[in-house]
PDB file of C-alpha atoms in Angstrom:
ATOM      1  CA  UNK E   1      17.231 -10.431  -0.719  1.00 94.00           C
ATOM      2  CA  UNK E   2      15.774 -11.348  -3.745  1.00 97.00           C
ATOM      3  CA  UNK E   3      12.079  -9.449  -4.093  1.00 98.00           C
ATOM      4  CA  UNK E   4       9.088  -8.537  -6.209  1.00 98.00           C
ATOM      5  CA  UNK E   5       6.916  -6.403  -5.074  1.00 98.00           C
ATOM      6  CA  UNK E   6       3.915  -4.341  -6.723  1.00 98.00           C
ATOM      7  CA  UNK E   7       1.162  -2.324  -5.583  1.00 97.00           C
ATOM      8  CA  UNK E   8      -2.374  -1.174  -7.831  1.00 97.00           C
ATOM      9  CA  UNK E   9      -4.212   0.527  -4.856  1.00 96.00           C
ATOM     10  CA  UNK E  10      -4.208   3.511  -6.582  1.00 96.00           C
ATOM     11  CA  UNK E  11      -4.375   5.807 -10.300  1.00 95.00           C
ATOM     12  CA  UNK E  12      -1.205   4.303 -10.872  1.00 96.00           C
ATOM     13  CA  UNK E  13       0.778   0.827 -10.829  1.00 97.00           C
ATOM     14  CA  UNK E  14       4.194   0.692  -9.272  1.00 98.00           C
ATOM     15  CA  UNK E  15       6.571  -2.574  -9.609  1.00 98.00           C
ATOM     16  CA  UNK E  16       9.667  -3.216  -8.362  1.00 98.00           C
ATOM     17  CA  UNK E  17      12.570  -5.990  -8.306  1.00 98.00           C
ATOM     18  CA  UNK E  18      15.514  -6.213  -6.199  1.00 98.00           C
ATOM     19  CA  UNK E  19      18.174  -8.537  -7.206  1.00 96.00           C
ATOM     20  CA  UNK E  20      22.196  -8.601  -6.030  1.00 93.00           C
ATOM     21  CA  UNK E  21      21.839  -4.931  -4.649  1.00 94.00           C
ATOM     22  CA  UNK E  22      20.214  -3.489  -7.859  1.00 97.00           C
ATOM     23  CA  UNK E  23      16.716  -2.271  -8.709  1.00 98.00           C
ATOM     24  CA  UNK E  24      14.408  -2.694 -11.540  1.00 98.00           C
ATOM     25  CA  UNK E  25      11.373  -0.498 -11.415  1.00 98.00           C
ATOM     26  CA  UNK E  26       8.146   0.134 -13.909  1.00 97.00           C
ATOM     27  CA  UNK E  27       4.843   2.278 -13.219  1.00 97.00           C
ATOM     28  CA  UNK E  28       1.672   2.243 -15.419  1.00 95.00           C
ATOM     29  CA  UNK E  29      -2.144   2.900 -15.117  1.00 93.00           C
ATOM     30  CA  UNK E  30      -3.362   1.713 -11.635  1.00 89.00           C
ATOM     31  CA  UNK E  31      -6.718   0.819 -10.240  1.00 78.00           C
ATOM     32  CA  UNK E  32      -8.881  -1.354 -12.381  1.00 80.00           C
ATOM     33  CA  UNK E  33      -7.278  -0.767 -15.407  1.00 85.00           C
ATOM     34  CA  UNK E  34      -3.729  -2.694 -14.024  1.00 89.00           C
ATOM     35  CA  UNK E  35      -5.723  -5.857 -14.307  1.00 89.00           C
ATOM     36  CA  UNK E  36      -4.752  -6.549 -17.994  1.00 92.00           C
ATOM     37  CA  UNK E  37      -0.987  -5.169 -17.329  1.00 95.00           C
ATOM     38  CA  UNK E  38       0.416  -6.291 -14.034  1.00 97.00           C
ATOM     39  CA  UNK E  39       1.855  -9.804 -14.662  1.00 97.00           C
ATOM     40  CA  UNK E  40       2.929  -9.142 -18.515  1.00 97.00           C
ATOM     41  CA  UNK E  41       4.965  -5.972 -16.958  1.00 97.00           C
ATOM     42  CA  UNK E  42       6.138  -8.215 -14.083  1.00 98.00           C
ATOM     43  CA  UNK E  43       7.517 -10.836 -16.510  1.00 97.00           C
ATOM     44  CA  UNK E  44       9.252  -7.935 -18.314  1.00 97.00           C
ATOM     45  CA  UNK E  45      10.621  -7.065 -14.798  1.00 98.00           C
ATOM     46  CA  UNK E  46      11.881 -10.230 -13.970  1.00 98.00           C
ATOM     47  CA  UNK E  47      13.434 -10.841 -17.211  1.00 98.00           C
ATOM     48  CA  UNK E  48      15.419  -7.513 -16.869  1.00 97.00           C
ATOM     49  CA  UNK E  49      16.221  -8.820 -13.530  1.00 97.00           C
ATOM     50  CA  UNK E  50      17.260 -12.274 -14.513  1.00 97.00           C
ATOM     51  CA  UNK E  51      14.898 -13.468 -12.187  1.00 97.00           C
ATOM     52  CA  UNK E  52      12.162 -16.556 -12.040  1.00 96.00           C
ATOM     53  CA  UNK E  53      10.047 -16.260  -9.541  1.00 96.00           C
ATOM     54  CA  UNK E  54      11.018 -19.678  -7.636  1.00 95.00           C
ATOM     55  CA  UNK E  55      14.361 -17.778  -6.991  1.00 95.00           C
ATOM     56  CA  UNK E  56      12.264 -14.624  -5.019  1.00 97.00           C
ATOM     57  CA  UNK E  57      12.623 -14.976  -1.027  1.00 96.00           C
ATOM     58  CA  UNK E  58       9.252 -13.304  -0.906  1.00 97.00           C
ATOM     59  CA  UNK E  59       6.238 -11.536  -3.407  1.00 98.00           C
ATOM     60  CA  UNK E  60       5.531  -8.290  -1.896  1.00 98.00           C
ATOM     61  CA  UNK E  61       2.248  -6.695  -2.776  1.00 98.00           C
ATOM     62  CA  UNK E  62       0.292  -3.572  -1.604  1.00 98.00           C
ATOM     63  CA  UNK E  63      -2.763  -5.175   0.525  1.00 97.00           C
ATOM     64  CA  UNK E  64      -4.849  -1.829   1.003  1.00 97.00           C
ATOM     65  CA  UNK E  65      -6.674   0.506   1.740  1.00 97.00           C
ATOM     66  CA  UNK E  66      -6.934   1.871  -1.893  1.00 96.00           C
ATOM     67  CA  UNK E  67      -9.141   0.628  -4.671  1.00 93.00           C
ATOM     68  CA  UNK E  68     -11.517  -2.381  -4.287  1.00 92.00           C
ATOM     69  CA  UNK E  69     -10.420  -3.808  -8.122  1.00 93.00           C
ATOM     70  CA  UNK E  70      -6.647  -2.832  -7.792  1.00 94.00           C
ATOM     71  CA  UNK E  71      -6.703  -4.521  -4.022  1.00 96.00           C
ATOM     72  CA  UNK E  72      -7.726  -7.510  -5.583  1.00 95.00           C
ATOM     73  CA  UNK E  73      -6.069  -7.561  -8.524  1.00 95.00           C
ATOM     74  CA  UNK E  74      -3.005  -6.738  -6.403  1.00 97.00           C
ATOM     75  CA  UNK E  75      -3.825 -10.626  -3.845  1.00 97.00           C
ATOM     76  CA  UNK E  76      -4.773 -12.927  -6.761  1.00 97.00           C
ATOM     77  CA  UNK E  77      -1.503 -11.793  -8.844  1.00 97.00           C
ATOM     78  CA  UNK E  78       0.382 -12.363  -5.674  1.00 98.00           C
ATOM     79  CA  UNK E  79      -1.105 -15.774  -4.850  1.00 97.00           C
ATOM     80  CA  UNK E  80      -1.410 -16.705  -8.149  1.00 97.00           C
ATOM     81  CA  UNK E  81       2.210 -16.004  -8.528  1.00 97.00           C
ATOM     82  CA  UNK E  82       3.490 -17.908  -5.303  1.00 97.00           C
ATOM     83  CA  UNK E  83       1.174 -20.740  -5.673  1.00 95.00           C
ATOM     84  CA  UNK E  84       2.975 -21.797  -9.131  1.00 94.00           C
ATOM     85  CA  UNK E  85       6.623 -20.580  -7.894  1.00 95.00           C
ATOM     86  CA  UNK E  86       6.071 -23.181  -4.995  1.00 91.00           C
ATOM     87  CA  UNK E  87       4.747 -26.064  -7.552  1.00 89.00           C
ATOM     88  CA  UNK E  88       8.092 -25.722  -9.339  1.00 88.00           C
ATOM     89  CA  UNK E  89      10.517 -25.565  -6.239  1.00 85.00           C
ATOM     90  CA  UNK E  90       8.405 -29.016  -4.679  1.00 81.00           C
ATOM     91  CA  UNK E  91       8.560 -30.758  -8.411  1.00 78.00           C
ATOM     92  CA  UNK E  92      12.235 -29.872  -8.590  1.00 73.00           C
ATOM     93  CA  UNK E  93      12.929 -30.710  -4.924  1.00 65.00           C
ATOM     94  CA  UNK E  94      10.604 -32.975  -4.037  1.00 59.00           C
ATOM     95  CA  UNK E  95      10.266 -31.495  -0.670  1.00 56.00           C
ATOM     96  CA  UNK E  96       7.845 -28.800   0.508  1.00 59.00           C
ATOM     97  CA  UNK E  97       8.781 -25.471  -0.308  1.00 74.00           C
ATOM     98  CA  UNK E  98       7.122 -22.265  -0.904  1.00 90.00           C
ATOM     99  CA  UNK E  99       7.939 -19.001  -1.706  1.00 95.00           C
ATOM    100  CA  UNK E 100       6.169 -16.373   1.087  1.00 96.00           C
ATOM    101  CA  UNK E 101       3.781 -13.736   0.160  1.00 98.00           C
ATOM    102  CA  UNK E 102       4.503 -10.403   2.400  1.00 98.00           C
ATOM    103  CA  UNK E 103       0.742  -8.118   2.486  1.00 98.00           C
ATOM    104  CA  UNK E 104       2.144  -4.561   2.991  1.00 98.00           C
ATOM    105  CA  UNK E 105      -0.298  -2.029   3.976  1.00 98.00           C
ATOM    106  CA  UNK E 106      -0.426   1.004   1.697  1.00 98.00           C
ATOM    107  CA  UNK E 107      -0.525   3.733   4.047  1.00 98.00           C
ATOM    108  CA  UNK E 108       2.265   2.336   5.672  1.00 98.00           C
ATOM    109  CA  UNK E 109       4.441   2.408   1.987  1.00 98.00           C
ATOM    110  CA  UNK E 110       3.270   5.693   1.733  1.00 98.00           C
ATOM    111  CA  UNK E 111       4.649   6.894   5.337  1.00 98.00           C
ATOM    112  CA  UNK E 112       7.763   5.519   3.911  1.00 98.00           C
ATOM    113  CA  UNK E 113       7.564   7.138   0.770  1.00 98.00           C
ATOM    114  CA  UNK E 114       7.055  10.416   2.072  1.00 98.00           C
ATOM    115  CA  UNK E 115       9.760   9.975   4.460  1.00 98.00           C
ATOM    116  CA  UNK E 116      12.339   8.959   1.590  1.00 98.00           C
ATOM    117  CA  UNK E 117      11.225  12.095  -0.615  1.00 98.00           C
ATOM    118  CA  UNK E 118      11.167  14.534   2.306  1.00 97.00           C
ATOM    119  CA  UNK E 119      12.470  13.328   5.095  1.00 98.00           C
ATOM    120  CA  UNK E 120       9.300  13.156   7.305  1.00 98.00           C
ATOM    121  CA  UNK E 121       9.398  11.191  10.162  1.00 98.00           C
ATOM    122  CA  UNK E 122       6.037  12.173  11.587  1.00 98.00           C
ATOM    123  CA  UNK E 123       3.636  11.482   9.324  1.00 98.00           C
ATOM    124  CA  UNK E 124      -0.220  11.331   8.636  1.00 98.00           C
ATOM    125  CA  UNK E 125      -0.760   9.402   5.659  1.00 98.00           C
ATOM    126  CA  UNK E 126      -3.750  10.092   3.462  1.00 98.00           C
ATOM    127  CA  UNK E 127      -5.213   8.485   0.337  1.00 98.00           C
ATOM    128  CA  UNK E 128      -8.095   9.711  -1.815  1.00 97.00           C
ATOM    129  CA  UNK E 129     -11.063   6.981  -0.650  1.00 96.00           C
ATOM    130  CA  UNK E 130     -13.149   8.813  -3.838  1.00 93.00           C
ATOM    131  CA  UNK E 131     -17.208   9.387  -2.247  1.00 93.00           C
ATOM    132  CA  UNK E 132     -15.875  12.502  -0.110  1.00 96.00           C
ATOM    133  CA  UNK E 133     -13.765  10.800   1.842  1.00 97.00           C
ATOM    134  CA  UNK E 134      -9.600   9.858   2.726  1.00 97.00           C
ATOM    135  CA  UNK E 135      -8.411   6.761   4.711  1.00 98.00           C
ATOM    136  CA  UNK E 136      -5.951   7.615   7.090  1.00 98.00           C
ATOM    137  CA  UNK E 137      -3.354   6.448   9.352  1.00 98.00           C
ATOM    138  CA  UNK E 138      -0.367   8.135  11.045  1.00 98.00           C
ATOM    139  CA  UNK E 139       3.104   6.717  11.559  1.00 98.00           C
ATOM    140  CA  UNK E 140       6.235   7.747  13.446  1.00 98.00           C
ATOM    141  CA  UNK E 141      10.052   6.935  12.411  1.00 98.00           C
ATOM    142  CA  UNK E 142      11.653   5.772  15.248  1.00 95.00           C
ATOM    143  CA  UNK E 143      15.428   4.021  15.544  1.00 93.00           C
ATOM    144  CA  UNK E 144      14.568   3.189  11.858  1.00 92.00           C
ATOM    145  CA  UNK E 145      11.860   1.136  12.158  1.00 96.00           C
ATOM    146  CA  UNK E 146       7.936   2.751  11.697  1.00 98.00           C
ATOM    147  CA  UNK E 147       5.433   2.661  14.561  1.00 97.00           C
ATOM    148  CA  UNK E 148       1.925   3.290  13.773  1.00 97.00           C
ATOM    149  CA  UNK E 149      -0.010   5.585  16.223  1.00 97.00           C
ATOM    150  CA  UNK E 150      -3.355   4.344  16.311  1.00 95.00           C
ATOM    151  CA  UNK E 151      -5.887   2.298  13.596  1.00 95.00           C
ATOM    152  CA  UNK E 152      -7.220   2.934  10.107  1.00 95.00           C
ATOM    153  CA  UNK E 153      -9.579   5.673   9.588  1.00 96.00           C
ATOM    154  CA  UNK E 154     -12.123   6.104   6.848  1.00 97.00           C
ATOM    155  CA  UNK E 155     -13.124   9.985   7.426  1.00 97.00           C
ATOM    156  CA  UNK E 156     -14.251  13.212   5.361  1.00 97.00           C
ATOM    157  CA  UNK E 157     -11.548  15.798   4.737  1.00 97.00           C
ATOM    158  CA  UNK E 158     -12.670  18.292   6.887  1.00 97.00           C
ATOM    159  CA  UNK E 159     -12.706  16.034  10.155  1.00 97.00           C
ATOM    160  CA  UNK E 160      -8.770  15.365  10.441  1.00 98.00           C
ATOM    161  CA  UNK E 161      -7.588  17.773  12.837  1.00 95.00           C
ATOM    162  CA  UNK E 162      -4.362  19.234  13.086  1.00 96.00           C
ATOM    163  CA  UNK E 163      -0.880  17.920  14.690  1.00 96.00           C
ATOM    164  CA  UNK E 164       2.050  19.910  15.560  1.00 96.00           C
ATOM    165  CA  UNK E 165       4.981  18.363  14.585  1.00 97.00           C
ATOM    166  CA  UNK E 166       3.240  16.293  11.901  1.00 98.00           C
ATOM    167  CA  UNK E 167       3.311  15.934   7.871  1.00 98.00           C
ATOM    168  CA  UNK E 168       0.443  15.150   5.727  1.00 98.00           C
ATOM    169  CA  UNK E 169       1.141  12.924   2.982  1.00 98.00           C
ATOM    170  CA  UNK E 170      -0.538  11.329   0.191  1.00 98.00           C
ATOM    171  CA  UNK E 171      -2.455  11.951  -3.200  1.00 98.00           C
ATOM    172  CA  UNK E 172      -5.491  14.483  -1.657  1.00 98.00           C
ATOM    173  CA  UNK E 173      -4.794  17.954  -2.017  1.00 98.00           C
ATOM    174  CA  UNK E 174      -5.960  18.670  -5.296  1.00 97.00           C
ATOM    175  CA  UNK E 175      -9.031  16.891  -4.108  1.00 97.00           C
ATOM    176  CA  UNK E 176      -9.641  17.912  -1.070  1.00 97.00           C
ATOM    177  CA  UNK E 177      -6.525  20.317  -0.070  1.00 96.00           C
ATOM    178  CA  UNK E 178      -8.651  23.864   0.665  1.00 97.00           C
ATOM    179  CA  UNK E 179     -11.040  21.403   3.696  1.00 97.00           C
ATOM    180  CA  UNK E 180      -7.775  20.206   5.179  1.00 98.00           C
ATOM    181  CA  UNK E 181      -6.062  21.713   8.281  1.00 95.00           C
ATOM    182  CA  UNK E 182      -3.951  24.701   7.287  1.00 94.00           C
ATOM    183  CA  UNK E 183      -0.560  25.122   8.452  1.00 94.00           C
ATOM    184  CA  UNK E 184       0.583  21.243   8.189  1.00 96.00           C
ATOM    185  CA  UNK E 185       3.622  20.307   5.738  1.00 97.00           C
ATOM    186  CA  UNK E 186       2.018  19.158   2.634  1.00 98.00           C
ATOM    187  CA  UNK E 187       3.521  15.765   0.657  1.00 98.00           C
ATOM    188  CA  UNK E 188       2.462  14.676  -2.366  1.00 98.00           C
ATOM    189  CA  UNK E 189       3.005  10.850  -2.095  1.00 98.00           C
ATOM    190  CA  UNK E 190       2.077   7.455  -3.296  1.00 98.00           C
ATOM    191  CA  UNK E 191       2.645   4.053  -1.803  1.00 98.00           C
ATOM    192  CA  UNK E 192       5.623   2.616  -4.252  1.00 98.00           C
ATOM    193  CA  UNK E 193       6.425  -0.868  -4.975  1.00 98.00           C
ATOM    194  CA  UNK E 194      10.524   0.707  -4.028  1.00 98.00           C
ATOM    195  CA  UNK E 195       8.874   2.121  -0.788  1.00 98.00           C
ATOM    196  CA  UNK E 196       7.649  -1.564  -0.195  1.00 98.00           C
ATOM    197  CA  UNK E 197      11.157  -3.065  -0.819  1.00 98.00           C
ATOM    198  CA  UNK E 198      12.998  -1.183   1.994  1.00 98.00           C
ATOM    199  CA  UNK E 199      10.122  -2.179   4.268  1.00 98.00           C
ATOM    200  CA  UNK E 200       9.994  -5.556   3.216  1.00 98.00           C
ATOM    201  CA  UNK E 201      13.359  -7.093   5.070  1.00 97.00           C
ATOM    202  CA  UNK E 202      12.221  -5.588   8.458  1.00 96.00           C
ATOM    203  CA  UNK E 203       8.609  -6.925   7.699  1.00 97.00           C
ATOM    204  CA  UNK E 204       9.810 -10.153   6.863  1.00 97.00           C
ATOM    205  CA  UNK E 205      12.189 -10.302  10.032  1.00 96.00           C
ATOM    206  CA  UNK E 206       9.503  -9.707  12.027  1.00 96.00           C
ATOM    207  CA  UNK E 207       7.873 -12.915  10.599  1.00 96.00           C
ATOM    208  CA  UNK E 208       4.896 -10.972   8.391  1.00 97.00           C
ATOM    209  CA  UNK E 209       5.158 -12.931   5.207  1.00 97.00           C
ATOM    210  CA  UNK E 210       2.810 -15.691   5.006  1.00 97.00           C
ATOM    211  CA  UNK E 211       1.767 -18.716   2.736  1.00 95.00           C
ATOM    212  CA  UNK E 212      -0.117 -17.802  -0.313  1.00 95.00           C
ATOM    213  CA  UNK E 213      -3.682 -18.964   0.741  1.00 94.00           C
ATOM    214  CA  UNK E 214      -3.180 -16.697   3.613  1.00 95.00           C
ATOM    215  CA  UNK E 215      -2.842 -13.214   1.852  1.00 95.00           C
ATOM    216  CA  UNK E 216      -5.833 -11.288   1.841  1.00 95.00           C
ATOM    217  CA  UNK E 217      -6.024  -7.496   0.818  1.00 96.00           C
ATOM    218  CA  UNK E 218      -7.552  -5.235   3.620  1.00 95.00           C
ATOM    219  CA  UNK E 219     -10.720  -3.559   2.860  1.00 92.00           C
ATOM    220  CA  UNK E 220     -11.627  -0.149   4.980  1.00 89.00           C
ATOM    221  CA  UNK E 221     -14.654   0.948   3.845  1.00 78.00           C
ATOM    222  CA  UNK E 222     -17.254  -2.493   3.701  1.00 62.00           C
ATOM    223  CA  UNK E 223     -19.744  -0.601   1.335  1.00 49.00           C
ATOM    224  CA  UNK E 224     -19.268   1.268  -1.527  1.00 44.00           C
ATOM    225  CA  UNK E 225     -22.923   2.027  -2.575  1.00 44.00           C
ATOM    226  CA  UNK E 226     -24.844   4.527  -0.568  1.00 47.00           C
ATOM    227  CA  UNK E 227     -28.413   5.752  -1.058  1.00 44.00           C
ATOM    228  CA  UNK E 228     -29.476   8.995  -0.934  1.00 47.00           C
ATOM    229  CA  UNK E 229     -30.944   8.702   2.323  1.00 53.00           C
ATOM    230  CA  UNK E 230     -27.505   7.149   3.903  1.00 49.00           C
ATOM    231  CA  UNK E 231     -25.741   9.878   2.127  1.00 49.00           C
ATOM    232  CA  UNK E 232     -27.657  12.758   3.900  1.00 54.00           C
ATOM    233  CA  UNK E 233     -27.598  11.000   7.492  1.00 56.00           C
ATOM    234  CA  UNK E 234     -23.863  11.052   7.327  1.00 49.00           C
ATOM    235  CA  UNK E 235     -23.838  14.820   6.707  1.00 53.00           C
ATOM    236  CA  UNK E 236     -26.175  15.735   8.968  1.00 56.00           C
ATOM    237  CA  UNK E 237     -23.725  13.731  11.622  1.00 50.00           C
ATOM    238  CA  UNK E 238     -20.031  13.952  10.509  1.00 49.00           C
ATOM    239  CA  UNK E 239     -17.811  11.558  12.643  1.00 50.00           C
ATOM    240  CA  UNK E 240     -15.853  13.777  15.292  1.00 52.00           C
ATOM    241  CA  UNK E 241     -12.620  15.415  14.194  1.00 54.00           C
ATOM    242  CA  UNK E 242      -9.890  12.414  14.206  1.00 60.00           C
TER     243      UNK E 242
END
């Protein structure tokens, strides 16, 4: 398959392109600082690749949770991207055509990640949600294909709870790594944009790409201000261990 995919959900940008079997792959600055460097590195990428982007079966990008700014700088590139790659198959074609945008979910590219580095299969992936807190979800490798056990979470370090059998993974544990169960495997991972393109075939088989206008990043945590007050009624009641 012919794919670009990107994510910005966190301190650092990962792109990738696969073309004919091969790879091209570039990382930079992530979070709100990939806003003024994401499409001029993609265009590098795709040149590399020999690529245009009406040629891509799908745009891949890294939907969330992970930074508000990278989130959406991660959708509008990706819209913005298949929106003009369909104009130019229809005005060549005259018939509707579009290329798909695929929404991968971060946690799950860093599940996959973590399992291609290390080999877990059981894995509880963790990102640093900044404010004291890590968004969460766990995955398990089965018959090649990942199966998430449970929903999201948005919880402070010290409420995960331990699972036998189970990896953490993720970027907290410089952050956060003494409040964290002891005696899990530790992985340091990030969701990749070369995670996202062995996911993306099994993703799109399963019929998750969707038309441009329909790709929206996922957002976690709905507030990122808290007062004071707000602040001090969350410690006085921490969320039970998850």
């Amino acid at each position: 398959m012919k794919l670009l995919a990107f994510d910005t959900s966190t301190e650092v940008m990962s792109i990738a392109v696969a073309h004919d079997g091969e790879v091209w792959q570039h990382t930079g600055a992530g979070g709100a600082q990939a806003s003024s460097t994401l499409i001029p590195a993609i265009q590098s990428l795709m040149a590399q690749a020999g690529l245009r982007l009406e040629q891509l079966d799908a745009i891949a990008f890294g939907r969330g949770p992970g930074s508000f700014t990278g989130l959406r700088t991660a959708c509008s590139v990706a819209q913005g991207l298949a929106f003009g790659a369909s104009a130019k198959l229809m005005s060549r074609s005259g018939a509707l055509s579009e290329v798909k945008v695929l929404p991968i979910d971060t946690l799950l590219a860093l599940a996959e990640e973590a399992r291609y580095l290390h080999g877990a299969t059981r894995v509880r992936a963790l990102l640093d949600a900044r404010m004291d807190e890590m968004y969460l979800a766990d995955y398990e490798f089965e018959s090649n294909l990942w199966r998430p056990d449970g929903d999201f979470s948005l919880i402070r370090p010290e409420t995960l709870r331990a699972r036998a059998g189970w990896a953490l993974a993720g970027n907290v544990f410089a952050a956060y790594g003494a409040r964290l169960p002891q005696g899990m495997p530790r992985r340091q991972a990030l969701p990749t944009a070369t995670a996202m393109l062995r996911l993306a075939p099994g993703l799109i088989a399963a019929g998750r790409a969707v038309r441009a206008d329909q790709a929206l990043p996922l957002y976690i945590r709905d507030k990122v201000a808290k007062t004071t007050d707000e602040r001090a009624a969350e410690r006085a009641a921490l969320s039970p261990t998850i």
